[in-house]
Every structure is written in structure tokens, then in C-alpha cells.
Coordinates of C-alpha atoms in Angstrom, one line a residue:
Chain B
M603 CA -29.5 -46.6 -50.3
N604 CA -32.0 -46.6 -53.1
W605 CA -33.8 -43.7 -51.4
I606 CA -30.5 -41.7 -51.4
T607 CA -30.0 -42.2 -55.2
K608 CA -33.6 -41.3 -55.9
T609 CA -33.7 -38.2 -54.0
F610 CA -30.0 -36.9 -54.6
P611 CA -29.2 -38.2 -58.1
N612 CA -26.9 -35.4 -59.0
V613 CA -25.0 -35.6 -55.7
I614 CA -24.1 -39.1 -56.4
S615 CA -23.3 -38.7 -59.8
L616 CA -20.7 -35.8 -59.0
G617 CA -18.7 -38.4 -57.2
W618 CA -16.3 -38.1 -54.6
S619 CA -12.7 -38.0 -56.4
T620 CA -13.6 -36.7 -59.8
D621 CA -12.4 -33.3 -60.9
Q622 CA -15.6 -31.7 -59.7
G623 CA -16.2 -34.3 -56.9
W624 CA -17.1 -33.5 -53.2
G625 CA -13.8 -34.5 -51.8
L626 CA -12.0 -31.9 -53.9
A627 CA -14.6 -29.3 -53.1
I628 CA -14.1 -30.2 -49.4
Y629 CA -10.5 -30.0 -49.7
Q630 CA -10.5 -26.8 -51.6
T631 CA -12.7 -25.0 -49.0
L632 CA -10.6 -26.2 -46.2
Y633 CA -7.3 -25.2 -48.0
M634 CA -8.7 -21.6 -48.8
T635 CA -10.0 -21.1 -45.4
F636 CA -7.2 -22.2 -43.4
T637 CA -4.5 -20.9 -45.9
S638 CA -5.8 -17.4 -46.0
A639 CA -6.6 -17.7 -42.3
I640 CA -2.9 -18.0 -41.6
V641 CA -1.7 -15.2 -43.8
G642 CA -4.8 -12.8 -43.2
G643 CA -4.7 -13.9 -39.6
I644 CA -1.0 -12.9 -39.3
L645 CA -1.6 -9.7 -41.2
G646 CA -4.6 -8.9 -39.1
L647 CA -2.9 -9.5 -35.7
I648 CA 0.2 -7.2 -36.8
F649 CA -2.2 -4.6 -37.9
G650 CA -4.4 -5.0 -34.9
F651 CA -1.6 -4.7 -32.3
G652 CA -0.3 -2.0 -34.3
L653 CA -3.6 -0.2 -33.9
V654 CA -3.5 -0.5 -30.2
L655 CA 0.1 0.1 -29.5
F656 CA 0.7 3.1 -31.7
A657 CA -2.4 4.6 -30.6
E658 CA -2.3 8.1 -28.9
D659 CA -3.0 6.3 -25.6
G660 CA -0.9 3.5 -26.4
I661 CA 2.2 2.1 -25.2
I662 CA 4.4 3.3 -28.1
P663 CA 2.3 6.2 -29.3
N664 CA 3.3 7.0 -33.1
R665 CA 0.7 9.3 -34.6
P666 CA 1.8 8.7 -38.6
L667 CA 2.3 5.0 -38.0
Y668 CA -1.3 4.8 -36.4
W669 CA -2.6 6.9 -39.3
I670 CA -1.5 4.8 -42.0
L671 CA -2.4 1.5 -40.4
D672 CA -5.8 2.9 -39.7
K673 CA -6.4 4.1 -43.3
I674 CA -5.2 0.9 -44.9
V675 CA -7.4 -1.2 -42.7
S676 CA -10.6 1.2 -43.4
I677 CA -9.8 1.2 -47.0
F678 CA -9.6 -2.5 -47.6
R679 CA -12.7 -2.8 -45.3
A680 CA -14.7 -0.6 -47.4
I681 CA -14.2 -2.7 -50.6
P682 CA -16.7 -5.3 -51.3
F683 CA -15.0 -8.5 -51.5
I684 CA -16.4 -9.5 -54.8
I685 CA -15.0 -6.3 -56.3
L686 CA -11.8 -7.0 -54.3
L687 CA -11.5 -10.1 -56.3
A688 CA -11.3 -8.4 -59.7
F689 CA -9.8 -5.0 -58.4
I690 CA -6.5 -6.8 -57.2
M691 CA -6.1 -9.3 -60.1
P692 CA -2.6 -7.6 -61.1
F693 CA -1.5 -8.0 -57.6
T694 CA -2.5 -11.7 -57.5
L695 CA -0.8 -12.3 -61.0
F696 CA 2.5 -10.8 -59.5
L697 CA 2.3 -12.8 -56.3
V698 CA 1.2 -16.2 -57.5
H699 CA 1.5 -16.0 -61.3
T700 CA -2.0 -16.8 -62.0
T701 CA -5.3 -15.1 -61.8
I702 CA -7.5 -18.0 -61.5
G703 CA -8.1 -21.3 -59.4
V704 CA -7.6 -21.9 -55.9
N705 CA -4.1 -20.2 -55.2
A706 CA -5.4 -17.1 -57.0
A707 CA -8.1 -16.9 -54.5
L708 CA -5.9 -16.9 -51.6
V709 CA -4.4 -13.3 -52.1
P710 CA -7.9 -11.6 -52.3
L711 CA -9.4 -14.0 -49.3
S712 CA -6.3 -13.1 -47.1
L713 CA -6.5 -9.3 -48.0
G714 CA -10.2 -9.3 -47.7
V715 CA -10.2 -11.0 -44.3
F716 CA -7.3 -9.0 -42.7
P717 CA -8.9 -5.7 -42.1
F718 CA -12.0 -7.3 -40.7
Y719 CA -9.8 -9.4 -38.5
A720 CA -7.4 -6.3 -37.7
R721 CA -10.5 -4.5 -36.1
Q722 CA -11.6 -7.3 -34.2
V723 CA -8.0 -7.8 -32.7
Q724 CA -7.9 -4.2 -31.9
N725 CA -11.2 -4.4 -29.9
A726 CA -10.3 -7.3 -28.1
L727 CA -7.0 -5.5 -27.1
I728 CA -8.5 -2.4 -26.3
S729 CA -10.5 -4.3 -23.7
V730 CA -7.8 -5.1 -21.4
D731 CA -7.8 -2.8 -18.5
G732 CA -5.6 0.2 -18.7
G733 CA -4.9 -0.4 -15.1
I734 CA -3.2 -3.7 -15.9
I735 CA -1.0 -2.1 -18.4
E736 CA -0.1 0.8 -16.0
A737 CA 0.7 -1.9 -13.5
A738 CA 3.0 -3.8 -15.7
H739 CA 4.7 -0.3 -16.3
A740 CA 5.0 0.2 -12.8
F741 CA 6.8 -3.0 -12.2
G742 CA 9.5 -2.2 -14.8
A743 CA 8.1 -4.5 -17.7
T744 CA 9.7 -4.2 -21.2
T745 CA 7.7 -3.4 -24.1
S746 CA 7.8 -6.6 -25.4
E747 CA 6.9 -8.2 -22.0
I748 CA 3.7 -6.0 -22.1
I749 CA 3.0 -7.0 -25.5
F750 CA 3.5 -10.8 -25.2
K751 CA 2.9 -11.3 -21.3
V752 CA 0.1 -8.7 -20.8
Y753 CA -1.7 -7.9 -23.9
L754 CA -1.5 -11.3 -25.5
R755 CA -2.4 -13.3 -22.3
E756 CA -5.1 -11.0 -21.0
A757 CA -6.9 -10.7 -24.2
L758 CA -6.5 -14.5 -25.3
A759 CA -9.9 -15.6 -24.8
D760 CA -11.2 -12.6 -26.5
L761 CA -8.8 -13.1 -29.3
I762 CA -10.0 -16.8 -29.6
R763 CA -13.5 -15.6 -30.0
V764 CA -12.8 -13.0 -32.5
S765 CA -10.9 -15.5 -34.6
T766 CA -13.7 -17.8 -34.4
V767 CA -16.2 -15.1 -35.9
T768 CA -13.4 -14.3 -38.5
L769 CA -12.9 -17.7 -39.5
I770 CA -16.7 -18.3 -40.0
S771 CA -17.0 -15.0 -42.2
L772 CA -14.0 -16.3 -44.1
V773 CA -15.7 -19.5 -45.1
G774 CA -18.5 -17.2 -46.3
L775 CA -15.9 -15.5 -48.6
T776 CA -14.5 -18.6 -50.0
A777 CA -17.9 -19.3 -51.6
M778 CA -17.5 -16.0 -53.6
A779 CA -14.1 -17.0 -54.6
G780 CA -16.0 -19.5 -57.1
A781 CA -16.3 -16.5 -59.2
I782 CA -12.4 -16.8 -60.1
G783 CA -12.6 -20.5 -60.6
S784 CA -11.2 -21.3 -57.0
G785 CA -13.7 -24.5 -56.6
G786 CA -14.6 -25.4 -53.2
L787 CA -18.3 -26.0 -51.6
G788 CA -19.4 -22.4 -52.5
N789 CA -18.6 -23.1 -56.2
T790 CA -20.2 -26.6 -56.2
A791 CA -23.3 -25.1 -54.8
I792 CA -23.4 -22.3 -57.3
A793 CA -21.9 -23.3 -60.4
I794 CA -23.1 -26.8 -60.4
G795 CA -26.2 -26.9 -58.1
Y796 CA -27.6 -23.4 -59.0
N797 CA -26.7 -23.0 -62.6
R798 CA -27.7 -26.5 -63.6
F799 CA -30.7 -26.8 -61.6
Q800 CA -29.5 -29.4 -59.3
S801 CA -31.0 -28.2 -56.3
D802 CA -29.9 -31.5 -54.4
V803 CA -26.2 -30.4 -54.8
T804 CA -26.9 -26.9 -53.6
L805 CA -28.6 -28.5 -50.4
V806 CA -25.6 -30.7 -49.7
A807 CA -23.1 -28.1 -50.4
T808 CA -25.0 -25.9 -47.9
L809 CA -25.3 -28.4 -45.5
L810 CA -21.5 -29.3 -45.6
I811 CA -20.8 -25.8 -45.1
I812 CA -23.0 -25.2 -42.1
I813 CA -21.4 -28.4 -40.8
F814 CA -18.1 -26.8 -41.2
I815 CA -19.0 -23.7 -39.6
F816 CA -20.6 -25.3 -36.6
I817 CA -17.4 -27.3 -36.1
I818 CA -15.4 -24.1 -36.1
Q819 CA -17.8 -22.4 -33.7
F820 CA -17.8 -25.4 -31.2
V821 CA -14.0 -25.5 -31.2
G822 CA -13.6 -21.9 -30.9
D823 CA -16.0 -21.6 -28.0
F824 CA -14.4 -24.6 -26.2
L825 CA -11.0 -22.9 -26.7
A826 CA -12.3 -19.4 -25.3
K827 CA -13.7 -21.2 -22.3
I828 CA -10.5 -22.9 -21.3
A829 CA -8.6 -19.7 -21.8
S830 CA -11.0 -17.4 -19.9
H831 CA -10.4 -17.0 -16.1
K832 CA -12.6 -13.6 -15.8
Chain W
M1396 CA 14.9 9.8 15.1
T1397 CA 18.4 10.3 13.7
E1398 CA 19.4 12.7 10.7
Q1399 CA 19.1 10.8 7.4
S1400 CA 18.6 12.0 3.8
P1401 CA 15.2 11.4 2.1
I1402 CA 14.4 8.4 0.3
I1403 CA 12.1 10.4 -2.2
Q1404 CA 12.7 13.9 -3.1
L1405 CA 10.4 15.8 -5.2
E1406 CA 11.6 19.1 -6.0
N1407 CA 9.5 22.0 -7.7
I1408 CA 7.4 19.5 -9.5
D1409 CA 4.9 20.9 -12.2
V1410 CA 2.7 18.7 -14.3
I1411 CA 1.1 20.3 -17.1
F1412 CA -1.4 18.7 -19.7
E1413 CA -1.6 20.3 -22.9
Q1414 CA -5.0 19.4 -24.3
K1415 CA -6.6 20.3 -27.7
K1416 CA -8.0 23.3 -26.4
Q1417 CA -6.8 23.8 -22.7
T1418 CA -4.0 23.6 -20.6
V1419 CA -4.5 21.7 -17.4
H1420 CA -1.9 22.5 -14.5
A1421 CA -2.3 19.3 -12.5
V1422 CA 0.6 19.7 -10.0
K1423 CA 1.9 23.1 -9.3
N1424 CA 5.4 23.5 -7.9
V1425 CA 5.2 20.9 -5.2
S1426 CA 8.4 19.7 -3.4
L1427 CA 8.1 17.1 -0.9
D1428 CA 10.7 15.0 1.2
I1429 CA 9.8 11.6 2.1
Y1430 CA 12.2 9.9 4.5
P1431 CA 13.1 5.9 5.0
G1432 CA 10.5 4.5 7.1
D1433 CA 7.9 7.1 6.7
I1434 CA 4.2 6.3 6.0
Y1435 CA 3.4 9.6 4.1
G1436 CA -0.3 10.3 3.7
I1437 CA -1.3 12.5 0.7
V1438 CA -5.0 13.5 1.1
G1439 CA -7.2 15.4 -1.1
Y1440 CA -10.4 15.2 -3.0
S1441 CA -10.4 13.6 -6.4
G1442 CA -9.0 15.9 -8.9
A1443 CA -6.8 17.4 -6.5
G1444 CA -3.6 16.2 -8.1
K1445 CA -2.3 13.7 -5.8
S1446 CA -2.4 10.7 -8.0
T1447 CA -0.7 12.7 -10.6
L1448 CA 2.0 13.8 -8.1
V1449 CA 2.9 10.3 -6.8
R1450 CA 3.0 8.9 -10.3
T1451 CA 5.8 11.3 -10.9
I1452 CA 7.8 9.2 -8.3
N1453 CA 8.1 6.2 -10.6
L1454 CA 7.7 8.4 -13.8
L1455 CA 4.3 6.7 -14.5
Q1456 CA 3.7 10.5 -15.0
K1457 CA 6.7 12.5 -16.5
P1458 CA 6.9 15.8 -14.6
T1459 CA 6.9 18.9 -16.9
H1460 CA 9.4 20.5 -14.6
G1461 CA 11.1 19.7 -11.6
N1462 CA 13.5 17.0 -10.0
V1463 CA 12.6 13.6 -8.9
V1464 CA 15.3 11.9 -6.8
V1465 CA 14.9 8.5 -5.6
K1466 CA 17.4 6.9 -3.4
G1467 CA 20.0 9.3 -4.6
T1468 CA 19.1 8.5 -8.3
N1469 CA 18.0 11.4 -10.5
L1470 CA 14.8 10.2 -12.6
A1471 CA 13.6 13.4 -13.9
S1472 CA 16.0 16.6 -13.7
D1473 CA 15.4 20.2 -14.3
N1474 CA 18.2 21.8 -16.1
G1475 CA 17.0 25.4 -16.2
G1476 CA 13.6 24.8 -17.4
N1477 CA 14.8 21.8 -19.7
E1478 CA 13.6 18.6 -18.3
T1479 CA 15.3 15.4 -19.0
Y1480 CA 14.4 12.0 -17.9
I1481 CA 16.5 8.8 -17.2
S1482 CA 16.8 6.5 -19.9
S1483 CA 13.8 3.8 -20.2
K1484 CA 16.2 1.0 -19.7
D1485 CA 17.5 2.5 -16.3
L1486 CA 13.8 3.7 -15.3
R1487 CA 12.8 -0.1 -15.7
N1488 CA 15.4 -0.9 -13.2
E1489 CA 14.7 1.8 -10.9
R1490 CA 10.9 0.9 -11.0
K1491 CA 11.7 -2.5 -9.6
K1492 CA 12.7 -0.7 -6.4
I1493 CA 9.4 0.9 -6.1
G1494 CA 6.3 -1.1 -5.4
M1495 CA 2.9 0.0 -6.4
I1496 CA -0.7 -0.8 -5.3
F1497 CA -3.9 0.5 -7.0
Q1498 CA -7.6 1.3 -6.2
H1499 CA -8.7 -1.4 -8.7
F1500 CA -6.0 -3.9 -7.8
N1501 CA -5.0 -4.1 -11.3
L1502 CA -4.0 -7.8 -11.1
M1503 CA -4.1 -10.1 -14.5
N1504 CA -7.2 -11.8 -14.7
E1505 CA -5.8 -14.7 -16.8
R1506 CA -2.9 -15.4 -14.5
T1507 CA -3.0 -17.2 -11.1
V1508 CA -2.1 -15.6 -7.9
A1509 CA 1.2 -17.2 -8.1
Q1510 CA 1.9 -16.1 -11.6
N1511 CA 0.7 -12.5 -10.8
V1512 CA 3.2 -12.3 -7.8
L1513 CA 5.9 -13.5 -9.8
F1514 CA 5.3 -11.1 -12.7
P1515 CA 7.7 -8.5 -11.7
I1516 CA 10.5 -10.6 -11.2
A1517 CA 10.2 -12.7 -14.4
H1518 CA 13.4 -11.4 -15.7
L1519 CA 15.3 -13.0 -12.8
K1520 CA 15.1 -16.5 -14.4
L1521 CA 14.5 -18.3 -11.0
S1522 CA 14.5 -21.9 -10.7
K1523 CA 11.1 -23.6 -10.3
E1524 CA 12.0 -24.2 -6.6
Q1525 CA 13.1 -20.7 -6.1
R1526 CA 9.9 -19.4 -7.7
Q1527 CA 7.7 -21.6 -5.6
Q1528 CA 9.7 -20.3 -2.4
K1529 CA 9.2 -16.8 -3.3
V1530 CA 5.4 -17.0 -3.9
T1531 CA 5.0 -18.9 -0.6
E1532 CA 7.2 -16.4 1.3
L1533 CA 5.1 -13.5 -0.2
L1534 CA 1.9 -14.9 0.3
E1535 CA 2.5 -15.7 3.7
L1536 CA 3.5 -12.2 4.4
V1537 CA 0.2 -11.0 3.4
G1538 CA -1.7 -13.9 4.7
L1539 CA -2.9 -15.7 1.7
A1540 CA -0.7 -18.7 1.5
D1541 CA -3.4 -21.1 0.5
R1542 CA -4.7 -19.2 -2.5
A1543 CA -1.4 -19.3 -4.9
N1544 CA -3.3 -21.2 -7.7
A1545 CA -6.6 -19.3 -7.4
Y1546 CA -7.5 -16.8 -10.1
P1547 CA -8.0 -13.1 -9.2
S1548 CA -11.7 -13.5 -10.0
Q1549 CA -12.2 -16.3 -7.1
L1550 CA -10.9 -13.7 -4.5
S1551 CA -12.6 -10.9 -2.7
G1552 CA -11.6 -7.3 -3.0
G1553 CA -9.4 -7.4 0.1
Q1554 CA -7.9 -10.7 -1.0
K1555 CA -7.0 -9.2 -4.4
Q1556 CA -5.5 -6.3 -2.6
R1557 CA -3.3 -8.6 -0.5
V1558 CA -2.2 -10.3 -3.7
A1559 CA -1.4 -7.1 -5.3
I1560 CA 0.6 -6.1 -2.3
A1561 CA 2.5 -9.5 -2.3
R1562 CA 3.3 -8.6 -6.2
A1563 CA 4.5 -5.1 -5.4
L1564 CA 6.9 -6.5 -2.7
A1565 CA 8.1 -9.3 -5.2
S1566 CA 11.2 -7.3 -6.4
E1567 CA 11.9 -6.3 -2.7
P1568 CA 11.4 -2.6 -3.2
E1569 CA 12.2 -0.2 -0.1
I1570 CA 9.3 2.1 -1.3
L1571 CA 5.7 1.3 -1.7
I1572 CA 3.4 3.7 -3.3
S1573 CA -0.4 3.0 -2.5
D1574 CA -2.8 4.7 -4.9
E1575 CA -6.2 5.0 -3.1
A1576 CA -5.6 1.3 -2.3
T1577 CA -8.4 1.0 0.3
S1578 CA -10.9 3.1 -1.5
A1579 CA -12.7 0.5 -3.2
L1580 CA -12.9 -1.7 0.1
D1581 CA -15.4 -1.9 2.9
P1582 CA -14.4 -0.4 6.2
K1583 CA -13.5 -3.6 7.8
T1584 CA -11.3 -4.6 4.7
T1585 CA -9.8 -1.2 4.6
N1586 CA -8.7 -1.6 8.1
S1587 CA -7.1 -5.0 7.8
I1588 CA -5.2 -3.9 4.5
L1589 CA -4.1 -0.8 6.7
L1590 CA -2.8 -3.0 9.2
L1591 CA -1.0 -5.0 6.8
L1592 CA 0.6 -2.0 5.4
K1593 CA 1.6 -0.9 8.9
K1594 CA 3.2 -4.3 9.6
L1595 CA 5.1 -4.3 6.4
N1596 CA 6.4 -0.7 7.5
V1597 CA 7.5 -1.9 10.8
E1598 CA 8.9 -5.4 9.9
L1599 CA 10.5 -4.7 6.6
G1600 CA 11.2 -0.9 7.1
L1601 CA 9.2 -0.3 4.0
T1602 CA 8.6 3.4 3.1
I1603 CA 5.1 3.9 2.2
V1604 CA 3.4 6.9 0.2
L1605 CA -0.4 6.6 0.7
I1606 CA -2.6 8.6 -1.5
T1607 CA -6.3 8.7 -0.3
H1608 CA -9.3 10.9 0.1
E1609 CA -10.1 9.2 3.5
M1610 CA -8.7 10.9 6.4
Q1611 CA -9.6 7.8 8.5
A1612 CA -7.0 5.8 6.6
V1613 CA -4.2 8.5 7.1
K1614 CA -5.2 8.7 10.7
E1615 CA -4.8 5.0 11.2
I1616 CA -1.2 4.6 9.9
A1617 CA 0.5 7.7 8.5
N1618 CA 3.0 9.7 10.5
K1619 CA 3.2 12.4 7.9
V1620 CA 0.5 14.2 6.2
A1621 CA 0.3 16.5 3.1
V1622 CA -3.2 18.1 2.1
M1623 CA -3.3 18.9 -1.5
E1624 CA -6.0 21.0 -3.3
N1625 CA -6.0 22.3 -6.8
G1626 CA -2.6 20.8 -7.6
E1627 CA -0.9 22.5 -4.6
V1628 CA 0.2 21.1 -1.2
I1629 CA -1.8 23.4 1.1
E1630 CA -0.7 22.1 4.3
R1631 CA 1.8 19.6 5.5
G1632 CA 3.3 18.3 8.8
S1633 CA 3.3 15.4 11.2
L1634 CA 0.1 13.5 11.8
L1635 CA 0.0 15.1 15.2
E1636 CA 0.4 18.7 14.0
I1637 CA -2.0 18.3 11.4
F1638 CA -4.7 16.7 13.6
T1639 CA -4.1 18.9 16.5
A1640 CA -3.5 22.3 14.8
P1641 CA -4.9 22.4 11.2
Q1642 CA -4.6 25.8 9.6
K1643 CA -6.5 25.5 6.4
Q1644 CA -10.3 25.0 6.2
L1645 CA -9.9 22.1 3.7
T1646 CA -7.6 20.1 6.3
K1647 CA -10.2 20.8 9.1
D1648 CA -12.8 19.5 6.9
F1649 CA -10.8 16.4 6.3
I1650 CA -10.0 15.9 10.0
D1651 CA -13.5 16.3 10.7
T1652 CA -14.5 13.3 8.4
A1653 CA -12.2 11.2 10.6
T1654 CA -13.5 12.6 14.1
N1655 CA -17.0 13.5 13.5
L1656 CA -16.3 16.4 15.7
E1657 CA -18.6 18.9 13.6
D1658 CA -21.4 16.6 13.7
G1659 CA -21.1 16.0 17.5
L1660 CA -20.9 19.8 18.1
R1661 CA -24.1 20.3 15.9
K1662 CA -26.0 17.6 17.9
V1663 CA -24.8 19.0 21.2
Q1664 CA -26.2 22.6 20.1
N1665 CA -29.6 21.2 19.6
Q1666 CA -29.7 19.8 23.0
T1667 CA -32.4 21.5 25.4
I1668 CA -29.6 21.6 28.1
V1669 CA -27.6 23.8 25.6
E1670 CA -30.4 25.7 24.5
N1671 CA -31.4 26.8 28.1
L1672 CA -28.0 27.6 29.0
Q1673 CA -28.1 29.9 32.1
S1674 CA -25.6 32.5 32.6
P1675 CA -22.9 32.4 34.0
D1676 CA -22.6 28.7 32.8
V1677 CA -20.5 28.3 29.6
L1678 CA -20.4 25.6 27.0
V1679 CA -16.8 25.0 26.2
Q1680 CA -14.7 22.9 23.6
L1681 CA -11.6 21.2 25.4
S1682 CA -9.0 20.3 22.9
Y1683 CA -5.7 18.4 24.0
A1684 CA -2.8 16.7 22.6
G1685 CA -0.3 14.5 24.5
S1686 CA 0.5 14.4 28.1
S1687 CA -1.9 16.9 29.4
T1688 CA -4.5 14.1 29.0
D1689 CA -2.9 12.2 31.8
E1690 CA -4.2 14.6 34.3
P1691 CA -7.4 14.0 35.9
L1692 CA -8.5 17.5 34.7
I1693 CA -12.4 17.2 35.0
S1694 CA -12.2 16.0 38.8
T1695 CA -10.0 18.7 39.6
L1696 CA -12.2 21.2 38.3
F1697 CA -15.0 20.3 40.9
K1698 CA -12.4 19.6 43.8
D1699 CA -10.3 22.9 43.5
F1700 CA -12.7 25.5 42.0
N1701 CA -16.2 24.1 42.8
V1702 CA -17.2 23.9 39.0
S1703 CA -19.0 21.0 37.8
A1704 CA -18.4 19.7 34.2
N1705 CA -21.4 18.1 32.3
I1706 CA -19.7 16.3 29.3
L1707 CA -21.9 16.4 26.3
F1708 CA -19.5 15.0 23.7
G1709 CA -16.0 13.4 23.8
N1710 CA -13.7 12.2 21.2
V1711 CA -10.2 10.7 21.8
E1712 CA -7.9 9.3 19.1
I1713 CA -4.5 7.9 19.6
L1714 CA -2.4 9.2 17.0
Q1715 CA 1.3 8.0 16.7
N1716 CA 1.0 6.7 20.4
T1717 CA -0.3 10.2 21.5
P1718 CA -3.7 10.7 22.9
V1719 CA -5.4 13.6 21.1
G1720 CA -9.0 14.5 22.3
T1721 CA -11.8 16.9 22.3
L1722 CA -14.5 17.2 25.0
I1723 CA -17.5 19.6 24.7
T1724 CA -18.7 20.3 28.4
I1725 CA -20.9 22.8 30.4
L1726 CA -19.0 24.3 33.0
S1727 CA -21.3 25.6 35.7
G1728 CA -20.5 27.3 39.0
Q1729 CA -19.9 30.8 40.1
S1730 CA -18.6 33.1 37.4
T1731 CA -15.3 33.8 39.1
D1732 CA -14.8 30.1 39.9
I1733 CA -15.5 29.3 36.2
K1734 CA -12.9 31.9 35.2
A1735 CA -10.3 30.5 37.7
A1736 CA -11.1 26.9 36.3
I1737 CA -10.5 28.0 32.8
A1738 CA -7.4 29.8 33.5
S1739 CA -6.2 26.5 35.3
I1740 CA -7.2 24.2 32.6
E1741 CA -5.3 26.6 29.9
A1742 CA -2.2 26.5 32.2
N1743 CA -2.5 22.5 31.8
G1744 CA -1.8 22.9 28.0
V1745 CA -5.4 22.3 27.0
K1746 CA -7.0 24.7 24.6
V1747 CA -10.1 26.1 25.7
S1748 CA -13.0 27.6 23.4
I1749 CA -16.1 29.0 24.7
L1750 CA -18.8 28.0 22.3
K1751 CA -21.9 29.4 24.1
G1752 CA -22.4 32.0 26.9
A1753 CA -19.7 34.5 28.1
L1754 CA -17.4 35.0 31.0
A1755 CA -18.5 37.7 33.1

């Protein structure tokens, strides 16, 4: 115990439940990651499915719709996240009535992650063998049956894998959201550890993020393995 | 066979693909009538348009022009150049009456055998017991009753195709389309799948449309054959007609792949006995189909004409319960005797062609 207080003095002094404490930072990172994962995930799934279904060789080809989805994804994908944070501030203000703090970060995080996820979902779905889709058509399956019973089911393991990757990169984005005062472990590492020359804080914050990412990876791999029968 | 109406009617089918720079005429004005209980073989090389053609039967491929009538229902109709199709809701119902199997099986990898088999009848809302019973029934039919809970990746190619057949039969269709279903299988497995198809044809009265590039497969089970090239049906007829009297070179080539006659002929030509053929002996090819094979032909040659026959190559097939054969033999004896012998053979309905040597 003595050794710890000597080696990590600033880590200890930050405390657990103070307003810059570790408990809050961990909570904020989890909150940002999972909330924006849900919003960005749903958007990404919708766009990803749209990009496959409306494509020229998709099951409901629609050139204009495909074009719009494709361009939205490409444009958002092209904006560096740190710029996106600033760029969409008016939209954030409109949506959550604030431009700083953890809730303000949810908007750019969701918008930053969804195009990345959409492309990954698109790739996962494209890898479903066209012959399987054709067979489903041949047996008189409806469009919704093909979407939910064929695409979703056949690509499930791949979808879990790309979700894992996306979730991990989302944790990385939450660190940047510290720039707009969102808090979280990334903010602790930079605003406290780096800026105040408290390297022990940076180290512990980084370790916590790594542990978090390892847990995500482990759970993701485990679920993907269960889901896959290829 | 009694007079009945076709179960599948394709009339003047055209399929034209408009691509960016070129127009591909994949199927050109093809008409085909398929009757209940037929096993209709459609052969052709890849790119001949046979897959495209049969896909118009269940509108997986919409024909550009022409009529598609299945069991009396118009799926596609040509109203003076203006093509109309059945509504997609009705089409889904009609498709349930047409089973289909594929070269690469197209089973869903993430579903068990039982779940795959039940996929086409998911809309029926059967009870658990009914589903169980249905699966057992179908899997027993294809000889895989013990693999209901396996995943496709745990099965061999032949087993996968059996599951695919069970799935295709789940909605109790009267028609089964087989798109190169044996092309990815080894010869032994191919045979067992073909025998299964034949069994289903006999026991369930299933009408089968069999597309393949393997004449061997057609020879095994089909009763009618159409040969396709460049989007057109260039020759068609009963299996026996096609095999005994092919008109087009492509048809002959295909038949040869199943009988190896050309190969046999070439080998025979290289034998010294043929190279040193002495006049008036002749090398002849005897082709026969049906009852004439029952006559003890060769033995009568010597007995009645004093002509001896040296058989160098022989091939006999049983097509649709009719023996069809080819013999390549050297006939030797006096030239007048040989002439008389050949006349007698021809009188028995056997086709004689002289391959080497000449009748004096």
C-alpha cells in the first residue's frame, strides 16, 4: 500500500467519487461508448443494410436511394473526428441543447461511428453467398424473410466481429471527445495526466482503457464463435 | 402415354441482357413443353443459356419476351411485345410449387439441416411436432434421417445436395429444377444423386428439369433431351432419338462424351489388324437400337454367309429400357458373301457404315 501511494500519488489523490474521480471517468467512458454504440449502431445497420439491399445486384435495387446512402456514408467517413466535433456543434446544440459535456459528445460520437460501421455491415452482408439469396427467392421467401432470416442470420457471426471492431474504435473516439469537455478516461489521461505532468494518471487511465478494450474483444470473439457454424 | 397437357410451357422465350456497352441475347426464341412425369434433360456447354432458360420457369430470370405457363398459370405473358409478369405476391405462391436445387447447394450455413429443410414452409406455422414429423419424412426420403441436427459444414457434398433436395421438396412441389446439381460432385456421388432423382420421379411423380453439361447424367435418368447452343435449342427429342440419331455435330460430341465411341474408334484405327486390312475384308460400324439386338446377329453371319466377324470395339447402353449399341468389327470372307451379309444385317434394322475397305 505504501508502495502504491509512493508510485501513483496523483492517481490516489484524484480519488474515486470526486468530480474528477476515476469512478466518474469510467462511468463516462462506458456511457459514451454504449450510448453512441446503440445510436450509431442502429444508424449503421440501417445504412449498411440499405447499401446492400438497394445496390444494383441487391434484392430491391434502387439506384437513387443507393446513391444517397453511399454519399452520406462517404462524406461522414471523410471528416476527421476531431473536426466533426466542432463542425456539427450547431446540430448538437439543436439536438441536446448543449455543446459541452458528456451528452454533447454523444451526437458527434454517433455520427462519427455510424459510417464506419455502415461500411463494415455492408461488407459483412455482401459476403453472404448470392446463391443462398437466390435459393431463398426460389422458395418464395418474402423480402423481409430474406433480410431477417437469411441475411441477418447468415451474416450474424461477421456482424458480431465487425461490431467488436467498431466498438473498439469507438472507445478511441471517446478519448477525443474530451476536447469538448465530455470527461471519461481519455480526458483523464490528457487533461489531467498529460497537461499537469502527472504521468502516473496517464498510465493508469491508459491501462484501464486497454483492459476495457480487451474485455470487448474477448466477449466479441466469444459471441462470434458461438454464432458461427461455417 | 395418355394425352395430357404440359406442366411447363415455355413459348418463344427471349432473354436479353442490356449491359453498358453491349446487348447479350442469352436465350433466343426458345419454346419448350415439359409434360408431367418427364425428366427433361437440357444439355449444353457453359454459356449456352441453359441456366438462364430454366430460371425463367420460376422467374428467377424474367424473360424479355415470351410466355411462361406453369401448371396452367401464366407467370409471364407476351402481349404483342409488351411483357407482363405475375404479381410478386402470386409469384411467391407459384414458386412454392417449383422446387429447385443448385450446383453449389446454396444451403444456409448458419442453420441446421432441419432448419434448412423447413425454410420454404416457415410460413405454414406448423406445430413443433408437425415440423419434426415433416423433417423426418423429408430426410428419410433422401436417406439422411440421422443428420437433422448437423450443420451443412459437417456434411459431404453429396449429403449437402440431399439436404438441398429435401428442402426443395418441403413445400411438396410437382416440379423440380435441377441446375447443374451434380456438377460439383464426384462420379460415384453423382450417380447416387441421379438415382435419388429418378426415385423421386417414379415414387412422387415429380417432373424434373435437369440442366447439365454432363451427357452421362442425362443418359442415366432423362427421358427427353434438348441440346442448347448460343441461346438456342438446336436439337430435341426423346433420349432414344437423340442417342440413336443425333443430327447436329454438338449433339454427337455430347453423346460421345457419354459413350466414348470416338475414342474407341480412334484406338481401333491404330491397331495393326486394322492398318493391315486385306481386301475384300472391311471394317464396319454396326449401330442398333431396340429389338434388333435380340437377334443373335454375329453368329448368323458365319452360319448363313460364311463371314467371320472380329469384334474390335463394342458399346451397349440401356436407355429407357431399350438397348442401344455400337459394334466395330472386321468382316472377313468372300466379297460376295460380305455384301450379302451386310444386306442381311441392314434388313434386320441395324445401321451399317463402312469405316475402312470397300465392297467390291
